[in-house]
Coordinates of C-alpha atoms in Angstrom, one line a residue:
X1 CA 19.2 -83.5 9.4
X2 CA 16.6 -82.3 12.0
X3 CA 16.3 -78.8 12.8
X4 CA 14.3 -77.8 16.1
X5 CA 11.5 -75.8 16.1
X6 CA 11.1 -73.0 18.4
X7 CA 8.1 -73.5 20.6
X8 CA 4.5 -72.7 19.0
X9 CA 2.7 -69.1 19.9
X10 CA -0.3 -69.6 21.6
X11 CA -3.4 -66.6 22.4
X12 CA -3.3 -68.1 25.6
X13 CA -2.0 -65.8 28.0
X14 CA 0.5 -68.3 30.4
X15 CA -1.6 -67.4 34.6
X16 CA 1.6 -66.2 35.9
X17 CA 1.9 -63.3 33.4
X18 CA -2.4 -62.8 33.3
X19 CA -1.8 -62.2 37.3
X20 CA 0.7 -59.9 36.9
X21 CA -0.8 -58.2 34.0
X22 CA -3.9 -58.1 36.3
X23 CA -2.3 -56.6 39.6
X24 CA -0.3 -54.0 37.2
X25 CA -3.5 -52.8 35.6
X26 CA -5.1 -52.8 39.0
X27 CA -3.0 -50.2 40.2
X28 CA -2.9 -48.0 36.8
X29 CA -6.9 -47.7 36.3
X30 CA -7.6 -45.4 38.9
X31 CA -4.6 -42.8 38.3
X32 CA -5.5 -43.4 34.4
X33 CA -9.2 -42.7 35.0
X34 CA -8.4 -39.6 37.2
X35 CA -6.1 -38.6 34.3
X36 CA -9.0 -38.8 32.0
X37 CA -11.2 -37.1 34.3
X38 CA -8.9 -34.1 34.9
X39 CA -8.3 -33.6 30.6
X40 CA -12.0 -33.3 30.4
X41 CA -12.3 -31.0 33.2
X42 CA -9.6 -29.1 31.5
X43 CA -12.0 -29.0 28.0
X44 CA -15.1 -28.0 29.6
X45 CA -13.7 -25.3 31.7
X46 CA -12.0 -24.2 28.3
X47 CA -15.3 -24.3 26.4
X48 CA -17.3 -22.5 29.2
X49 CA -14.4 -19.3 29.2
X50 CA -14.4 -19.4 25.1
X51 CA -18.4 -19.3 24.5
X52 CA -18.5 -16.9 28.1
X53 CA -15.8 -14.9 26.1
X54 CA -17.7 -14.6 23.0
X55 CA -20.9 -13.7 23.9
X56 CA -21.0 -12.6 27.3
X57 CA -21.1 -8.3 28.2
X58 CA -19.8 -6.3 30.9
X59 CA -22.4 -3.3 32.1
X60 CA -21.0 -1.1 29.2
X61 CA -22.3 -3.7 26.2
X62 CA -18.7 -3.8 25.4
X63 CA -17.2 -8.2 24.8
X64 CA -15.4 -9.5 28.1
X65 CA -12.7 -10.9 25.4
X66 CA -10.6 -7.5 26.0
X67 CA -10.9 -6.7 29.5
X68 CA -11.0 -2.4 29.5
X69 CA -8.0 -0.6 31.2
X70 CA -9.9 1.8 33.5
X71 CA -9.9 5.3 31.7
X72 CA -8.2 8.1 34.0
X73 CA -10.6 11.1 35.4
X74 CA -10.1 13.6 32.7
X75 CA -9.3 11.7 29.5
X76 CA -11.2 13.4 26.7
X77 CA -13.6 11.0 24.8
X78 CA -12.8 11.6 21.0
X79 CA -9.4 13.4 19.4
X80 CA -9.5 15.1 16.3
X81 CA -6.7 14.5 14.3
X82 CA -5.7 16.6 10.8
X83 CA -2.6 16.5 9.5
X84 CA -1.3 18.9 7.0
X85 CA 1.0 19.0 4.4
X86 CA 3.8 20.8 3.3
X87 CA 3.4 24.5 1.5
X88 CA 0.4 25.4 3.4
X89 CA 0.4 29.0 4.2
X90 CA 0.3 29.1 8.4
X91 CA -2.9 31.3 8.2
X92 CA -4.6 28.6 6.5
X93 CA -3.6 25.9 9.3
X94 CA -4.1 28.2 12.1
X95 CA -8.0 29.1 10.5
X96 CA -8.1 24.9 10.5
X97 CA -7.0 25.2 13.6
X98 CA -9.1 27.7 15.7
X99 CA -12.4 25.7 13.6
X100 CA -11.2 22.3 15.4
X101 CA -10.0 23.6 18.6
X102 CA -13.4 25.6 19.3
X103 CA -15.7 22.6 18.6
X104 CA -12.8 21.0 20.8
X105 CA -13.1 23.0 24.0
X106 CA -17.3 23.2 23.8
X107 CA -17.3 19.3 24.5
X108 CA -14.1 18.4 26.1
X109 CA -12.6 16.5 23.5
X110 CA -8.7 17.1 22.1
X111 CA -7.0 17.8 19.1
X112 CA -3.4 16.0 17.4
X113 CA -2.2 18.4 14.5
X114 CA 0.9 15.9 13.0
X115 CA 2.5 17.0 9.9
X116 CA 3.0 14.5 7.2
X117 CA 6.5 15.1 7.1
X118 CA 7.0 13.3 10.5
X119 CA 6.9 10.2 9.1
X120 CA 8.8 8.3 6.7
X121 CA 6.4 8.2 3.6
X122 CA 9.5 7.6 0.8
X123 CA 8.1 8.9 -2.4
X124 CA 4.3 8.1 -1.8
X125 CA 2.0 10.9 -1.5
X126 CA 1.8 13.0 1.2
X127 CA -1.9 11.7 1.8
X128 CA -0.7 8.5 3.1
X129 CA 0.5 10.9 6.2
X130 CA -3.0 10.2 7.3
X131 CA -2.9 6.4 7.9
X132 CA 0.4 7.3 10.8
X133 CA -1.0 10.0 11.7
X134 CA -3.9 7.9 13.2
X135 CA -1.8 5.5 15.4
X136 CA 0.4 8.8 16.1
X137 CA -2.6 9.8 18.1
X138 CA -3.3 6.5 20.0
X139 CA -0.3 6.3 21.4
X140 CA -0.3 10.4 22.5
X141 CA -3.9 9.9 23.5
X142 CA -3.7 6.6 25.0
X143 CA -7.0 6.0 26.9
X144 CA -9.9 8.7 24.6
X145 CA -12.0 6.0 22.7
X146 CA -12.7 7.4 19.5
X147 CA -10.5 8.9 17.0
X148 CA -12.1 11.3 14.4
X149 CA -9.7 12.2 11.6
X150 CA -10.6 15.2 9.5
X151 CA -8.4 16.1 6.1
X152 CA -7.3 20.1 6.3
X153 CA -10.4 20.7 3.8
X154 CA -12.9 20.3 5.7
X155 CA -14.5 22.3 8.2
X156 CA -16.8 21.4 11.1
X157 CA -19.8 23.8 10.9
X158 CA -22.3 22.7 13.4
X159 CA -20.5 23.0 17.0
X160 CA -23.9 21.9 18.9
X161 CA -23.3 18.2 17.3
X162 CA -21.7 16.2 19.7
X163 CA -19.5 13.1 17.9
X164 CA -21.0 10.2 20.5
X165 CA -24.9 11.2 20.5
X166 CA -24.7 12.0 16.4
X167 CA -22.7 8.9 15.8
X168 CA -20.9 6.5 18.1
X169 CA -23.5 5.8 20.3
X170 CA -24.7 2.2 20.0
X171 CA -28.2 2.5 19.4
X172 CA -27.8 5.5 16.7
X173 CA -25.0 3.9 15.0
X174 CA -27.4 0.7 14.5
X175 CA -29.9 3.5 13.3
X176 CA -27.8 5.1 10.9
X177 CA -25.5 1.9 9.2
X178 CA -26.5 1.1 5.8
X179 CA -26.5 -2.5 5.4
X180 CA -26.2 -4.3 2.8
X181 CA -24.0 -1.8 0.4
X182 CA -21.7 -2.6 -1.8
X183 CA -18.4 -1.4 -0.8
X184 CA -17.3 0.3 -3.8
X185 CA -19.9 1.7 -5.4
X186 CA -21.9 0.8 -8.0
X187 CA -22.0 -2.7 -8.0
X188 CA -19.0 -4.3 -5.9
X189 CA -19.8 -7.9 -4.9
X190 CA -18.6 -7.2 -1.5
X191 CA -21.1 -5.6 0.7
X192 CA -21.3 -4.6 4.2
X193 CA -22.3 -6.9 6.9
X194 CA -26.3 -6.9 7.7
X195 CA -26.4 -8.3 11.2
X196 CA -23.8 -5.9 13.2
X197 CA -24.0 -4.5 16.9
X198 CA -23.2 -0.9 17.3
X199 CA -21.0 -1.4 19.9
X200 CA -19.3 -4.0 18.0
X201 CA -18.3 -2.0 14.9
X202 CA -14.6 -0.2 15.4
X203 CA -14.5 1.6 11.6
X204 CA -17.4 4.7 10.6
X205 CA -16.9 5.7 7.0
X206 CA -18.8 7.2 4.4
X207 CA -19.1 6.7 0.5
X208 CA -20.0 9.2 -2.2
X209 CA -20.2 8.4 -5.7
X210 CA -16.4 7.0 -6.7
X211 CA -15.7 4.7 -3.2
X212 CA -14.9 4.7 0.2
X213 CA -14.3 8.6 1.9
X214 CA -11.4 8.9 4.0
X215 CA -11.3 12.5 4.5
X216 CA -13.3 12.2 7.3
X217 CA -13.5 8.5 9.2
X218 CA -13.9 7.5 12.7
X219 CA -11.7 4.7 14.3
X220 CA -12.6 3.2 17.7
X221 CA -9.2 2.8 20.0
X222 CA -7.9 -1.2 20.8
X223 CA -6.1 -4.0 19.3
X224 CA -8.2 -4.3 16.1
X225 CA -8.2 -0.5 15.6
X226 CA -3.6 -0.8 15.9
X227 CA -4.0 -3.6 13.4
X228 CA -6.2 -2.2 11.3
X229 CA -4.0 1.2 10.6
X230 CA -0.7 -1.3 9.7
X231 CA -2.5 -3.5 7.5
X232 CA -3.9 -0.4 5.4
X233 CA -0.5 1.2 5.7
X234 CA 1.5 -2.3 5.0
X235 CA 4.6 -1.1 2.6
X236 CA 3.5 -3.5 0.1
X237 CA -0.3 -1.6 -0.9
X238 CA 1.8 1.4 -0.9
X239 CA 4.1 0.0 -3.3
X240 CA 1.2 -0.6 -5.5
X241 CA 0.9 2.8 -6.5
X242 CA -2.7 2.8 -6.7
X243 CA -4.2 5.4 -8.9
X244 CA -6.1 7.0 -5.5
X245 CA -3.0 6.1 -3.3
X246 CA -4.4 5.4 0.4
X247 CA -8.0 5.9 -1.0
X248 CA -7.9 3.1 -3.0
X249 CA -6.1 1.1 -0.8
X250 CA -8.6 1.0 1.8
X251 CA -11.1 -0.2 -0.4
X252 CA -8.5 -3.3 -1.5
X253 CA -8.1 -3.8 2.4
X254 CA -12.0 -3.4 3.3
X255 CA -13.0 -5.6 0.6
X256 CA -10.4 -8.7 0.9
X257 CA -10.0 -8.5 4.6
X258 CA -13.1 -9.9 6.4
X259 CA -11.6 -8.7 9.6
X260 CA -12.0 -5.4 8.3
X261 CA -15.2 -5.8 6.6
X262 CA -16.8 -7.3 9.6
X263 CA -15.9 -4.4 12.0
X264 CA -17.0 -1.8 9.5
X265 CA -20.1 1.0 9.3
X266 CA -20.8 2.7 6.5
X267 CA -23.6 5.7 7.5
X268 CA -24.8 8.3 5.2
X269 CA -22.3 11.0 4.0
X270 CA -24.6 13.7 5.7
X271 CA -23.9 13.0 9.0
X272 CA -20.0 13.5 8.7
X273 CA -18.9 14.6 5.4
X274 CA -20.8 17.1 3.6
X275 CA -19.8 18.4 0.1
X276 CA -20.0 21.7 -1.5
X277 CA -20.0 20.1 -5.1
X278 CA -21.7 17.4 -6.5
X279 CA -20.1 14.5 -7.8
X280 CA -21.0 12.5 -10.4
X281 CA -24.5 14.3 -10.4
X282 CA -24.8 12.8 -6.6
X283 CA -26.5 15.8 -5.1
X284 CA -27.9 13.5 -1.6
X285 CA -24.0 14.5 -0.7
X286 CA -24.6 18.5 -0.6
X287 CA -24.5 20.5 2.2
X288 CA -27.6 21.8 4.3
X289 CA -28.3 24.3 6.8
X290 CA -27.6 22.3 10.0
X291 CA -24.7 19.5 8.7
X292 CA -22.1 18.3 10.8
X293 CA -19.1 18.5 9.1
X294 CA -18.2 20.5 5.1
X295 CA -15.5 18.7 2.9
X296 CA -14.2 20.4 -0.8
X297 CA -13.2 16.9 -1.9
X298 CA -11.5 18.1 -4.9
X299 CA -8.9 21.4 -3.8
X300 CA -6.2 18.8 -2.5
X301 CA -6.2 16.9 -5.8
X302 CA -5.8 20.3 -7.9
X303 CA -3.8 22.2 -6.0
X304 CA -2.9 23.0 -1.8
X305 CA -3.2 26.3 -2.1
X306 CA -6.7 25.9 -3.8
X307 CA -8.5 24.6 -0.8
X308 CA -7.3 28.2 0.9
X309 CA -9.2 29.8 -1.8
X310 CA -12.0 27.7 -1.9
X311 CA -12.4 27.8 1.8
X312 CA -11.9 31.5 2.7
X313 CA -15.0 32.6 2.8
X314 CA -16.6 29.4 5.2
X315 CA -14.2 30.2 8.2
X316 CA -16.0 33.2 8.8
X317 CA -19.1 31.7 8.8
X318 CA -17.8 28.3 10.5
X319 CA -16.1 31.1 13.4
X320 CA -19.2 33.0 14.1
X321 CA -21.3 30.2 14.5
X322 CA -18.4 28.7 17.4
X323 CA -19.0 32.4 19.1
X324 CA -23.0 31.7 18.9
X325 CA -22.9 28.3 20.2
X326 CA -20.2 29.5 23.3

């Protein structure tokens, strides 16, 4: 029995379908070349806004990545935010008060007095009232720039210091970072960045002799500054139950966050955050005639009422030196 064979392929291309092929892709190479043409526009202008975006500067020095909301006539430039606790005696707060408010009026800057118990902090410590306190204050104080948070013991003593020519301004903040530093003193592996811009860094901290200080800190407003807050207050560090509660959380988020890390300065403690104590036979940290800012670091661990009697005697001379500088 013969079967039939269907016909043998050829490579050859029969002419009738080679002309049509050929009219066909005629007519499709110029809309697919223009096709091309456009994608690639599409790229390059892409690549020109992303390396424009990254390193090009409006007049201020500030990235063009966030484009600035223009700031209302009036707005003051830094807020001071403490927020107290439970069982402090109302003359206490209101001597806290009258220290910030003076140093407040002097060079048109505001104050945000929260209480911790305005926010849900479950059973952590009532430091943690800090962290909400914070974000509290951006959204009350929606266009200042910086934020400067000050725990109830401490007292500023030098009213002539003005926060953005001490601190925040560019060139003295790239004066005063320390670069290089391990995080978490003495010898964390993690260390802060050694090429940073001034007007690039969003965190100011200092660092005595156990870690990270966070009794007095400085947080630039934006985006990073709203994530930054959440992330240190996320419910799962709290539910850590670090020994130092939000103390030693920071220093978890600072040193396993490069976001964090790479927006941070650390400066002396001097310049904000005198103590009246040495710790850990640190004395660089002790108070001098002429310092910013006076901290008791240890009264809120002991006791509340302690920091009252520890601090009685500076509001008087904290006071009279607001009436000199008036």
């Amino acid at each position: 029995m013969h079967f039939a064979f269907p016909p043998r392929k050829t490579s050859r291309t029969p002419p009738y379908v080679a002309a049509a092929n050929s009219r066909k892709s005629g007519a499709l190479l110029p809309r697919r070349k223009a096709k091309q043409l456009a994608l690639f526009a599409l790229i390059a202008l892409g690549f020109f806004y992303l390396v424009r975006s990254m390193f090009g500067s409006n007049a201020n020095g500030s990235s063009s990545v966030e484009l600035e909301e223009p700031i209302p006539a009036g707005t003051p430039p830094v807020v001071l935010v403490t927020t107290f606790v439970d069982g402090l005696s109302e003359q206490f707060k209101s001597g806290v008060k009258r220290n910030r408010e003076a140093y407040a009026a002097k060079h048109g800057y505001a104050t945000f007095y929260p209480n911790n118990s305005d926010y849900n902090l479950g059973s952590q410590p009532a430091s943690w009232g800090k962290v909400p306190s914070m974000r509290h204050a951006m959204t009350v104080f929606p266009h200042s720039t910086f934020f400067f948070y000050l725990d109830y013991n401490t007292l500023i003593l030098e009213p002539s210091i003005n926060v953005e020519t001490h601190i925040t301004d560019k060139n003295r903040l790239e004066e005063l970072m320390i670069v290089g530093l391990p995080v978490v003193p003495p010898d964390s592996v993690i260390t802060t960045f050694s090429h940073l811009s001034g007007d690039s860094v969003n965190l100011i901290l200092t660092q005595d002799a156990e870690g990270l200080c966070q009794n007095s800190f400085i947080v630039r407003r934006g985006e990073w500054a709203k994530y930054f807050l959440d992330a240190w207050f996320d419910p799962l560090y709290r539910s850590y139950n670090f020994q130092k509660a939000e103390g030693h959380a920071l220093e978890h988020v600072v040193q396993w966050h490069g976001t964090v890390l790479s927006k941070l300065a650390l400066i002396p403690q001097r310049i904000m955050n005198s103590y009246t104590q040495e710790t850990h036979g640190k004395t660089d940290s002790l108070y001098q005639e002429g310092d910013f800012v006076v901290s008791w670091p240890s009264c809120i661990r002991d006791r509340k009422d302690k920091c009252e009697e520890d601090m009685t005697a500076w509001f008087g001379i904290a006071e009279s030196r607001m009436e000199e500088a008036s």
